[in-house]
Amino acid sequence: MLSAFRRRRPLRALAAALVLPAALAAVTACGNSSAPTSADGKTVLRYQGTTGQVQFWELADELGYFSKVKLQWESDTTSGPASIQAAATKQTEFGGAFNGAVVKLAAGGAQVRSVISYYGSDDKTFNGYFVREDSGITKGRDLIGKKVGVNTLGAHHEFLTREWLHQQGLSEDEIKQVQLIVVPPVNTEEALRSGQIDVAALGGVFRETAVGRGGIRPLFTDRDIFGQASYGSLLFRTDFIERNGDAVKDFVQGTARAIRWTQITPRDEVVAKYAQIIGKRGRNENTKLLDYWRSSGIPVAGGVIADKEVQVWIDWLERNGELPKGKLKAADLYTNEYNPYANGTYPPTAGPTGEVVAAK
């Protein structure tokens, strides 16, 4: 039943997902931002992970790419907005989310800065927005009064849905009539097939298994809108960066090298390494998700952030009247300073140990 899921109008959803009262600015602006250190003198970085998956920084740790930081897993999450709010409020040292959510967080007063891309779409990894084959929905206008199932509000699926509707020629008033329903990813396919929602946002294992069962078709994909691009980034608080610059630099270089490792290493080797990492951490996780790992999902070497990947969402929020024009600019919200694939330490065709390899 639809009552099992949360329903909100699109404009209210973004505000609700990333409400940042003035107190947040005070929280992030005061207090000691120097991180604790481990027994061997490394800076401890608390973070949130994802059940059954290996994040690039966890891979970097396993590959021995960090020399000055020690990771400390706090919990798991499937929500990017929740992850970056945890970082902004000092519950963790870093978090990751869709770049539109990062812009929204900064617009609300949080002093944060993105340092590396960590997810996106390429020729093998992407998100699709699916309808039932017999639905009759073929264009954006068909979604007026309909329901779209997304994994969380104020993040990738919501922004991309609204951007597609805009490109389809819908007015803002018409876009408001498209209902966004929060559905856990594991339940999204069933919600679509049973008619509880009209469109399902599906990615990774959920997309592949749903397509394999038949009876659904893609209405659009994120690649249809922006092509191959990085969509989300990892961020730290700016005061943390100022006080712990060496730790942030070590974290970024190691994570960038881990991203590149997945970009140039045969898939079977990557999956085997991920299975090994999941087994070692002993959290009783299902490794079957790894069967559906296809690629890094990041189309550039080492997760270097492109200015347009941030600016497009600033422009988007300004266009929709949700951000005062000129309040933010992309250059203030991210830096590639610490990324070895941006600063010349490794050329784009270099592997994670500096060797030159063929670009993939």
Short mmCIF file of C-alpha atoms in Angstrom, two decimals:
data_model
loop_
_atom_site.label_atom_id
_atom_site.label_comp_id
_atom_site.label_asym_id
_atom_site.label_seq_id
_atom_site.Cartn_x
_atom_site.Cartn_y
_atom_site.Cartn_z
CA MET A 1 0.00 0.00 0.00
CA LEU A 2 1.12 3.55 -0.70
CA SER A 3 0.78 4.43 2.97
CA ALA A 4 3.84 2.24 3.54
CA PHE A 5 5.94 4.83 1.72
CA ARG A 6 6.48 8.53 2.36
CA ARG A 7 4.92 10.95 -0.12
CA ARG A 8 6.03 14.54 -0.58
CA ARG A 9 5.75 17.19 -3.23
CA PRO A 10 9.03 17.83 -5.09
CA LEU A 11 9.66 21.39 -3.88
CA ARG A 12 8.91 20.51 -0.28
CA ALA A 13 10.99 17.36 -0.57
CA LEU A 14 14.25 19.16 -1.26
CA ALA A 15 13.72 21.51 1.65
CA ALA A 16 12.79 18.70 4.01
CA ALA A 17 15.69 16.52 2.98
CA LEU A 18 18.34 19.08 3.73
CA VAL A 19 16.93 21.47 6.32
CA LEU A 20 19.87 23.34 7.81
CA PRO A 21 18.92 25.72 10.60
CA ALA A 22 21.25 28.45 11.72
CA ALA A 23 22.40 26.18 14.50
CA LEU A 24 24.17 23.98 11.95
CA ALA A 25 26.44 26.81 10.93
CA ALA A 26 27.27 27.35 14.57
CA VAL A 27 28.01 23.65 15.06
CA THR A 28 30.37 23.53 12.11
CA ALA A 29 32.08 26.79 12.98
CA CYS A 30 33.05 26.11 16.55
CA GLY A 31 34.79 23.43 18.53
CA ASN A 32 38.01 21.57 17.96
CA SER A 33 38.15 20.18 14.42
CA SER A 34 41.39 18.30 14.92
CA ALA A 35 40.65 14.60 14.52
CA PRO A 36 41.68 11.97 17.08
CA THR A 37 44.74 9.88 16.32
CA SER A 38 45.30 6.15 16.47
CA ALA A 39 47.93 4.43 18.59
CA ASP A 40 50.36 4.59 15.68
CA GLY A 41 49.82 8.32 15.17
CA LYS A 42 47.43 8.23 12.21
CA THR A 43 44.45 10.56 11.89
CA VAL A 44 41.19 8.69 12.49
CA LEU A 45 38.46 9.34 9.93
CA ARG A 46 34.96 8.26 10.90
CA TYR A 47 32.58 7.43 8.05
CA GLN A 48 29.37 5.69 6.99
CA GLY A 49 29.48 2.76 4.60
CA THR A 50 26.98 0.72 2.58
CA THR A 51 25.89 -2.83 3.36
CA GLY A 52 27.16 -5.44 0.91
CA GLN A 53 29.30 -2.95 -0.99
CA VAL A 54 32.89 -1.73 -0.87
CA GLN A 55 33.52 2.00 -1.09
CA PHE A 56 36.61 3.34 -2.82
CA TRP A 57 38.19 4.54 0.43
CA GLU A 58 37.71 1.07 1.94
CA LEU A 59 39.45 -0.40 -1.11
CA ALA A 60 42.26 2.15 -0.75
CA ASP A 61 42.75 1.05 2.85
CA GLU A 62 42.93 -2.62 1.83
CA LEU A 63 45.41 -1.84 -0.96
CA GLY A 64 47.67 0.00 1.47
CA TYR A 65 47.32 3.39 -0.21
CA PHE A 66 46.94 5.36 3.05
CA SER A 67 49.95 6.31 5.16
CA LYS A 68 48.55 9.02 7.46
CA VAL A 69 44.90 8.12 8.02
CA LYS A 70 43.01 5.27 9.68
CA LEU A 71 39.37 4.60 8.78
CA GLN A 72 36.72 4.03 11.43
CA TRP A 73 33.38 2.68 10.22
CA GLU A 74 30.45 4.08 12.22
CA SER A 75 27.36 2.71 10.47
CA ASP A 76 25.78 2.07 7.08
CA THR A 77 23.46 4.35 5.12
CA THR A 78 21.76 4.46 1.73
CA SER A 79 21.07 8.19 1.91
CA GLY A 80 23.55 10.70 0.50
CA PRO A 81 21.87 13.69 2.20
CA ALA A 82 22.08 11.87 5.54
CA SER A 83 25.75 11.05 4.92
CA ILE A 84 26.80 14.64 4.26
CA GLN A 85 24.68 15.99 7.11
CA ALA A 86 26.53 13.60 9.42
CA ALA A 87 29.82 15.09 8.22
CA ALA A 88 28.56 18.67 8.51
CA THR A 89 27.43 18.09 12.11
CA LYS A 90 30.67 16.34 13.14
CA GLN A 91 29.18 12.89 13.56
CA THR A 92 31.68 11.74 10.92
CA GLU A 93 34.70 13.35 9.27
CA PHE A 94 33.55 12.96 5.67
CA GLY A 95 30.44 12.05 3.73
CA GLY A 96 29.30 11.62 0.16
CA ALA A 97 26.22 12.60 -1.83
CA PHE A 98 24.84 13.73 -5.14
CA ASN A 99 26.35 17.09 -6.11
CA GLY A 100 22.95 18.79 -6.10
CA ALA A 101 22.53 17.78 -2.46
CA VAL A 102 26.03 19.10 -1.71
CA VAL A 103 25.09 22.46 -3.24
CA LYS A 104 21.88 22.50 -1.19
CA LEU A 105 23.85 21.76 1.97
CA ALA A 106 26.28 24.62 1.30
CA ALA A 107 23.39 26.95 0.44
CA GLY A 108 21.96 26.19 3.89
CA GLY A 109 25.09 27.49 5.59
CA ALA A 110 27.27 24.42 6.04
CA GLN A 111 30.97 25.12 5.57
CA VAL A 112 31.96 22.10 3.50
CA ARG A 113 34.07 21.36 0.44
CA SER A 114 34.02 18.45 -1.99
CA VAL A 115 37.40 16.84 -2.64
CA ILE A 116 36.80 13.93 -5.05
CA SER A 117 34.06 12.36 -7.16
CA TYR A 118 32.92 8.92 -6.02
CA TYR A 119 30.04 7.86 -8.24
CA GLY A 120 28.56 8.58 -11.65
CA SER A 121 27.59 6.95 -14.92
CA ASP A 122 29.67 5.42 -17.67
CA ASP A 123 28.95 2.95 -20.44
CA LYS A 124 28.37 0.10 -17.95
CA THR A 125 27.06 1.74 -14.78
CA PHE A 126 24.01 4.03 -14.71
CA ASN A 127 20.56 4.58 -13.22
CA GLY A 128 17.37 3.95 -15.16
CA TYR A 129 13.83 5.19 -14.59
CA PHE A 130 11.50 2.36 -15.53
CA VAL A 131 7.79 1.93 -16.24
CA ARG A 132 5.68 -1.16 -16.81
CA GLU A 133 5.53 -2.20 -20.45
CA ASP A 134 1.74 -1.80 -20.47
CA SER A 135 1.69 1.56 -18.67
CA GLY A 136 1.23 3.81 -21.71
CA ILE A 137 3.73 6.29 -20.24
CA THR A 138 6.10 7.46 -22.97
CA LYS A 139 6.88 11.13 -22.26
CA GLY A 140 7.27 13.58 -19.42
CA ARG A 141 3.74 14.99 -19.66
CA ASP A 142 2.37 11.52 -19.01
CA LEU A 143 3.75 11.73 -15.45
CA ILE A 144 1.51 14.59 -14.33
CA GLY A 145 -0.45 13.18 -11.39
CA LYS A 146 1.67 10.02 -11.38
CA LYS A 147 4.03 8.60 -8.74
CA VAL A 148 7.81 8.15 -9.05
CA GLY A 149 9.60 5.88 -6.59
CA VAL A 150 13.00 7.14 -5.37
CA ASN A 151 15.37 5.89 -2.69
CA THR A 152 15.59 9.18 -0.78
CA LEU A 153 14.47 12.77 -1.14
CA GLY A 154 16.69 15.69 -2.04
CA ALA A 155 19.24 13.57 -3.86
CA HIS A 156 20.21 12.08 -7.23
CA HIS A 157 16.93 10.44 -8.24
CA GLU A 158 14.82 13.46 -7.37
CA PHE A 159 17.07 16.00 -9.09
CA LEU A 160 17.41 13.87 -12.23
CA THR A 161 13.68 13.23 -12.41
CA ARG A 162 12.89 16.93 -12.15
CA GLU A 163 15.59 17.84 -14.66
CA TRP A 164 14.22 15.32 -17.19
CA LEU A 165 10.71 16.71 -16.72
CA HIS A 166 12.07 20.22 -17.30
CA GLN A 167 13.80 19.08 -20.48
CA GLN A 168 10.53 17.49 -21.55
CA GLY A 169 8.97 20.95 -21.48
CA LEU A 170 6.94 20.79 -18.27
CA SER A 171 6.45 24.00 -16.31
CA GLU A 172 7.39 24.19 -12.63
CA ASP A 173 3.71 24.04 -11.67
CA GLU A 174 3.31 20.88 -13.75
CA ILE A 175 6.46 19.33 -12.27
CA LYS A 176 5.01 19.89 -8.79
CA GLN A 177 2.13 17.60 -9.77
CA VAL A 178 4.51 14.65 -10.18
CA GLN A 179 4.58 12.86 -6.81
CA LEU A 180 7.85 11.54 -5.41
CA ILE A 181 7.49 8.45 -3.23
CA VAL A 182 10.32 7.24 -0.98
CA VAL A 183 10.68 3.49 -1.48
CA PRO A 184 13.55 1.34 -0.16
CA PRO A 185 15.58 0.10 -3.18
CA VAL A 186 14.87 -3.52 -2.30
CA ASN A 187 11.10 -2.85 -2.60
CA THR A 188 11.09 -0.54 -5.63
CA GLU A 189 10.62 -3.17 -8.34
CA GLU A 190 7.70 -4.78 -6.53
CA ALA A 191 6.10 -1.37 -5.93
CA LEU A 192 6.27 -0.73 -9.68
CA ARG A 193 4.93 -4.11 -10.74
CA SER A 194 2.05 -3.96 -8.23
CA GLY A 195 1.01 -0.50 -9.38
CA GLN A 196 1.86 1.34 -6.16
CA ILE A 197 4.15 3.62 -8.19
CA ASP A 198 4.21 4.46 -11.90
CA VAL A 199 7.97 4.96 -12.36
CA ALA A 200 10.80 3.20 -10.53
CA ALA A 201 14.33 4.56 -10.20
CA LEU A 202 16.58 1.50 -10.44
CA GLY A 203 20.34 1.08 -10.52
CA GLY A 204 22.94 -1.64 -10.18
CA VAL A 205 21.71 -5.04 -9.06
CA PHE A 206 18.13 -3.79 -8.74
CA ARG A 207 18.07 -2.56 -12.34
CA GLU A 208 19.69 -5.66 -13.80
CA THR A 209 17.53 -8.19 -11.96
CA ALA A 210 14.34 -6.25 -12.69
CA VAL A 211 15.15 -5.97 -16.39
CA GLY A 212 16.04 -9.67 -16.44
CA ARG A 213 12.55 -10.57 -15.22
CA GLY A 214 10.97 -8.65 -18.09
CA GLY A 215 7.75 -6.68 -18.21
CA ILE A 216 9.34 -3.24 -17.73
CA ARG A 217 11.04 -0.72 -20.01
CA PRO A 218 13.20 2.36 -19.46
CA LEU A 219 11.49 5.75 -19.71
CA PHE A 220 14.88 7.50 -19.47
CA THR A 221 18.31 7.06 -17.89
CA ASP A 222 20.69 9.53 -16.30
CA ARG A 223 22.98 9.01 -19.31
CA ASP A 224 20.18 10.33 -21.54
CA ILE A 225 20.31 13.64 -19.68
CA PHE A 226 24.02 14.30 -19.14
CA GLY A 227 25.83 11.42 -20.79
CA GLN A 228 28.78 9.92 -18.97
CA ALA A 229 29.50 12.09 -15.94
CA SER A 230 30.34 12.04 -12.25
CA TYR A 231 27.31 12.87 -10.15
CA GLY A 232 28.40 12.70 -6.54
CA SER A 233 31.37 13.78 -4.44
CA LEU A 234 32.95 13.24 -1.05
CA LEU A 235 33.26 16.25 1.22
CA PHE A 236 34.90 17.39 4.43
CA ARG A 237 34.14 20.38 6.62
CA THR A 238 36.34 23.31 5.66
CA ASP A 239 37.57 23.78 9.22
CA PHE A 240 38.60 20.12 9.30
CA ILE A 241 40.55 20.57 6.07
CA GLU A 242 42.32 23.61 7.49
CA ARG A 243 43.38 21.78 10.65
CA ASN A 244 44.07 18.38 9.09
CA GLY A 245 45.35 19.16 5.62
CA ASP A 246 47.88 16.32 5.52
CA ALA A 247 45.23 13.78 6.47
CA VAL A 248 42.80 15.04 3.84
CA LYS A 249 45.55 14.98 1.21
CA ASP A 250 46.42 11.39 2.13
CA PHE A 251 42.78 10.35 2.05
CA VAL A 252 42.16 11.89 -1.37
CA GLN A 253 45.32 10.56 -3.01
CA GLY A 254 44.62 7.06 -1.72
CA THR A 255 40.97 7.11 -2.74
CA ALA A 256 41.87 8.49 -6.19
CA ARG A 257 44.38 5.70 -6.69
CA ALA A 258 41.78 3.13 -5.60
CA ILE A 259 39.29 4.53 -8.12
CA ARG A 260 41.93 4.29 -10.83
CA TRP A 261 42.74 0.74 -9.74
CA THR A 262 39.15 -0.31 -10.45
CA GLN A 263 39.26 1.53 -13.79
CA ILE A 264 42.28 -0.39 -15.10
CA THR A 265 41.99 -3.75 -13.32
CA PRO A 266 40.06 -6.68 -14.85
CA ARG A 267 36.54 -6.93 -13.44
CA ASP A 268 37.03 -10.41 -11.95
CA GLU A 269 40.01 -9.18 -9.94
CA VAL A 270 38.05 -6.22 -8.63
CA VAL A 271 35.12 -8.40 -7.59
CA ALA A 272 37.44 -10.90 -5.90
CA LYS A 273 39.12 -8.12 -3.93
CA TYR A 274 35.76 -6.69 -2.89
CA ALA A 275 34.59 -10.11 -1.71
CA GLN A 276 37.78 -10.46 0.32
CA ILE A 277 37.23 -7.06 1.97
CA ILE A 278 33.60 -7.82 2.83
CA GLY A 279 34.57 -11.18 4.28
CA LYS A 280 37.33 -9.70 6.44
CA ARG A 281 35.15 -7.04 8.03
CA GLY A 282 32.76 -9.67 9.40
CA ARG A 283 29.43 -7.85 9.26
CA ASN A 284 27.36 -10.81 8.04
CA GLU A 285 26.81 -9.22 4.62
CA ASN A 286 25.54 -10.82 1.42
CA THR A 287 28.24 -10.74 -1.27
CA LYS A 288 25.79 -11.59 -4.09
CA LEU A 289 25.57 -7.89 -4.93
CA LEU A 290 29.12 -8.12 -6.21
CA ASP A 291 27.93 -10.30 -9.09
CA TYR A 292 26.40 -7.16 -10.53
CA TRP A 293 29.45 -4.91 -10.24
CA ARG A 294 30.23 -3.69 -13.75
CA SER A 295 32.57 -0.70 -13.48
CA SER A 296 33.66 2.20 -11.30
CA GLY A 297 30.88 4.33 -12.76
CA ILE A 298 33.31 7.25 -12.90
CA PRO A 299 34.24 8.29 -16.44
CA VAL A 300 37.46 10.17 -15.61
CA ALA A 301 40.73 8.99 -14.09
CA GLY A 302 40.87 9.05 -10.31
CA GLY A 303 37.60 10.86 -9.65
CA VAL A 304 38.75 14.36 -10.62
CA ILE A 305 35.84 16.79 -10.20
CA ALA A 306 34.79 18.83 -13.24
CA ASP A 307 33.54 22.37 -12.61
CA LYS A 308 30.41 21.77 -14.69
CA GLU A 309 29.42 18.80 -12.49
CA VAL A 310 28.85 21.24 -9.63
CA GLN A 311 27.87 24.40 -11.50
CA VAL A 312 25.01 22.70 -13.34
CA TRP A 313 23.19 22.15 -10.03
CA ILE A 314 23.86 25.69 -8.83
CA ASP A 315 22.29 26.90 -12.07
CA TRP A 316 19.43 24.42 -11.62
CA LEU A 317 18.59 25.66 -8.10
CA GLU A 318 18.84 29.28 -9.22
CA ARG A 319 16.52 28.60 -12.15
CA ASN A 320 13.95 27.05 -9.83
CA GLY A 321 14.14 29.94 -7.37
CA GLU A 322 15.58 27.76 -4.62
CA LEU A 323 18.94 29.56 -4.49
CA PRO A 324 19.59 33.30 -4.81
CA LYS A 325 21.39 34.06 -8.05
CA GLY A 326 25.12 34.56 -7.51
CA LYS A 327 25.12 33.31 -3.89
CA LEU A 328 27.34 30.32 -4.72
CA LYS A 329 29.85 29.43 -7.40
CA ALA A 330 31.26 26.02 -8.11
CA ALA A 331 34.89 26.95 -7.44
CA ASP A 332 34.01 27.67 -3.80
CA LEU A 333 32.44 24.25 -3.24
CA TYR A 334 35.12 21.83 -4.42
CA THR A 335 38.84 21.41 -4.87
CA ASN A 336 41.02 19.04 -6.90
CA GLU A 337 44.12 20.24 -5.07
CA TYR A 338 44.78 16.90 -3.39
CA ASN A 339 43.96 14.60 -6.30
CA PRO A 340 47.11 13.17 -7.92
CA TYR A 341 45.28 12.79 -11.24
CA ALA A 342 44.51 16.51 -11.31
CA ASN A 343 47.70 18.02 -9.93
CA GLY A 344 50.09 16.23 -12.28
CA THR A 345 51.48 13.58 -9.92
CA TYR A 346 49.96 10.95 -12.20
CA PRO A 347 48.87 11.63 -15.78
CA PRO A 348 45.30 10.49 -16.66
CA THR A 349 46.73 7.32 -18.20
CA ALA A 350 48.75 6.38 -15.13
CA GLY A 351 47.85 3.47 -12.90
CA PRO A 352 47.62 3.62 -9.10
CA THR A 353 51.36 3.06 -8.66
CA GLY A 354 52.38 5.55 -11.34
CA GLU A 355 52.86 3.13 -14.23
CA VAL A 356 51.60 4.30 -17.60
CA VAL A 357 48.73 2.20 -18.88
CA ALA A 358 46.30 2.35 -21.75
CA ALA A 359 43.30 4.52 -20.93
CA LYS A 360 40.01 2.67 -20.54
#
